[in-house]
Amino acid sequence: MPVEIYLGGEAEVRIYEDIVEKIRKPKRYRIPQLDEVLRKRRTKMEARIISMARRNGVATPIVLDVEGDKIVMERIKGQPVKHIMTPEISREIGKAVAKLHKAGIIHGDITPMNMIYCNDK
């Protein structure tokens, strides 16, 4: 059983004790066959980008599995950055974003609500 479930515009996120599942939601306005292809493709791409960011020195969860429209990742136990933002943490975020950009990765939704601070990372 999930410990917590979050429903966003793009996905349902199920948080368990040690893992997180992110499942992309179908878009009813799309042709179902196209929607399935897009969700699977975008899920694979997201997993690749997470792994690429990690290889370039950015702290990310480890992707454990990708199946269809679902990514399974390790759960990072920490605090949401939005609750503990400091100038020092802001500088660390800036360094991480610089690493992403140097690797050719553009996040598109960088916000403290999308970040977890754990063990000084």
Coordinates of C-alpha atoms in Angstrom, one line a residue, residues 6 8 11 14 18 23 26-27 31-33 40-41 56-57 64-65 74 81 83 95 97 103 105 111-112 114 116 120:
Y6 CA -0.4 12.7 -5.2
G8 CA -1.0 16.1 -10.6
A11 CA 0.8 11.9 -13.4
R14 CA 2.5 6.8 -5.3
D18 CA 11.4 2.9 -0.1
I23 CA 2.4 6.9 -13.6
P26 CA -4.1 9.3 -20.0
K27 CA -5.2 12.5 -21.8
I31 CA -6.7 9.7 -29.7
P32 CA -6.2 6.7 -27.4
Q33 CA -3.6 5.0 -29.5
K40 CA 5.3 5.5 -23.0
R41 CA 7.8 7.6 -25.0
N56 CA 26.7 14.4 -14.8
G57 CA 26.9 14.9 -11.0
L64 CA 14.8 1.2 -10.7
D65 CA 12.4 0.3 -13.5
E74 CA 14.2 5.1 -5.1
V81 CA 13.2 22.6 -0.4
H83 CA 10.1 24.6 3.5
K95 CA 25.2 24.7 -9.2
V97 CA 21.1 23.6 -12.7
A103 CA 24.9 18.4 -20.0
I105 CA 19.3 19.2 -20.1
T111 CA 10.8 25.1 -8.5
P112 CA 11.5 24.4 -4.8
N114 CA 9.9 19.8 -7.1
I116 CA 13.9 17.4 -1.9
D120 CA 23.3 18.4 2.1

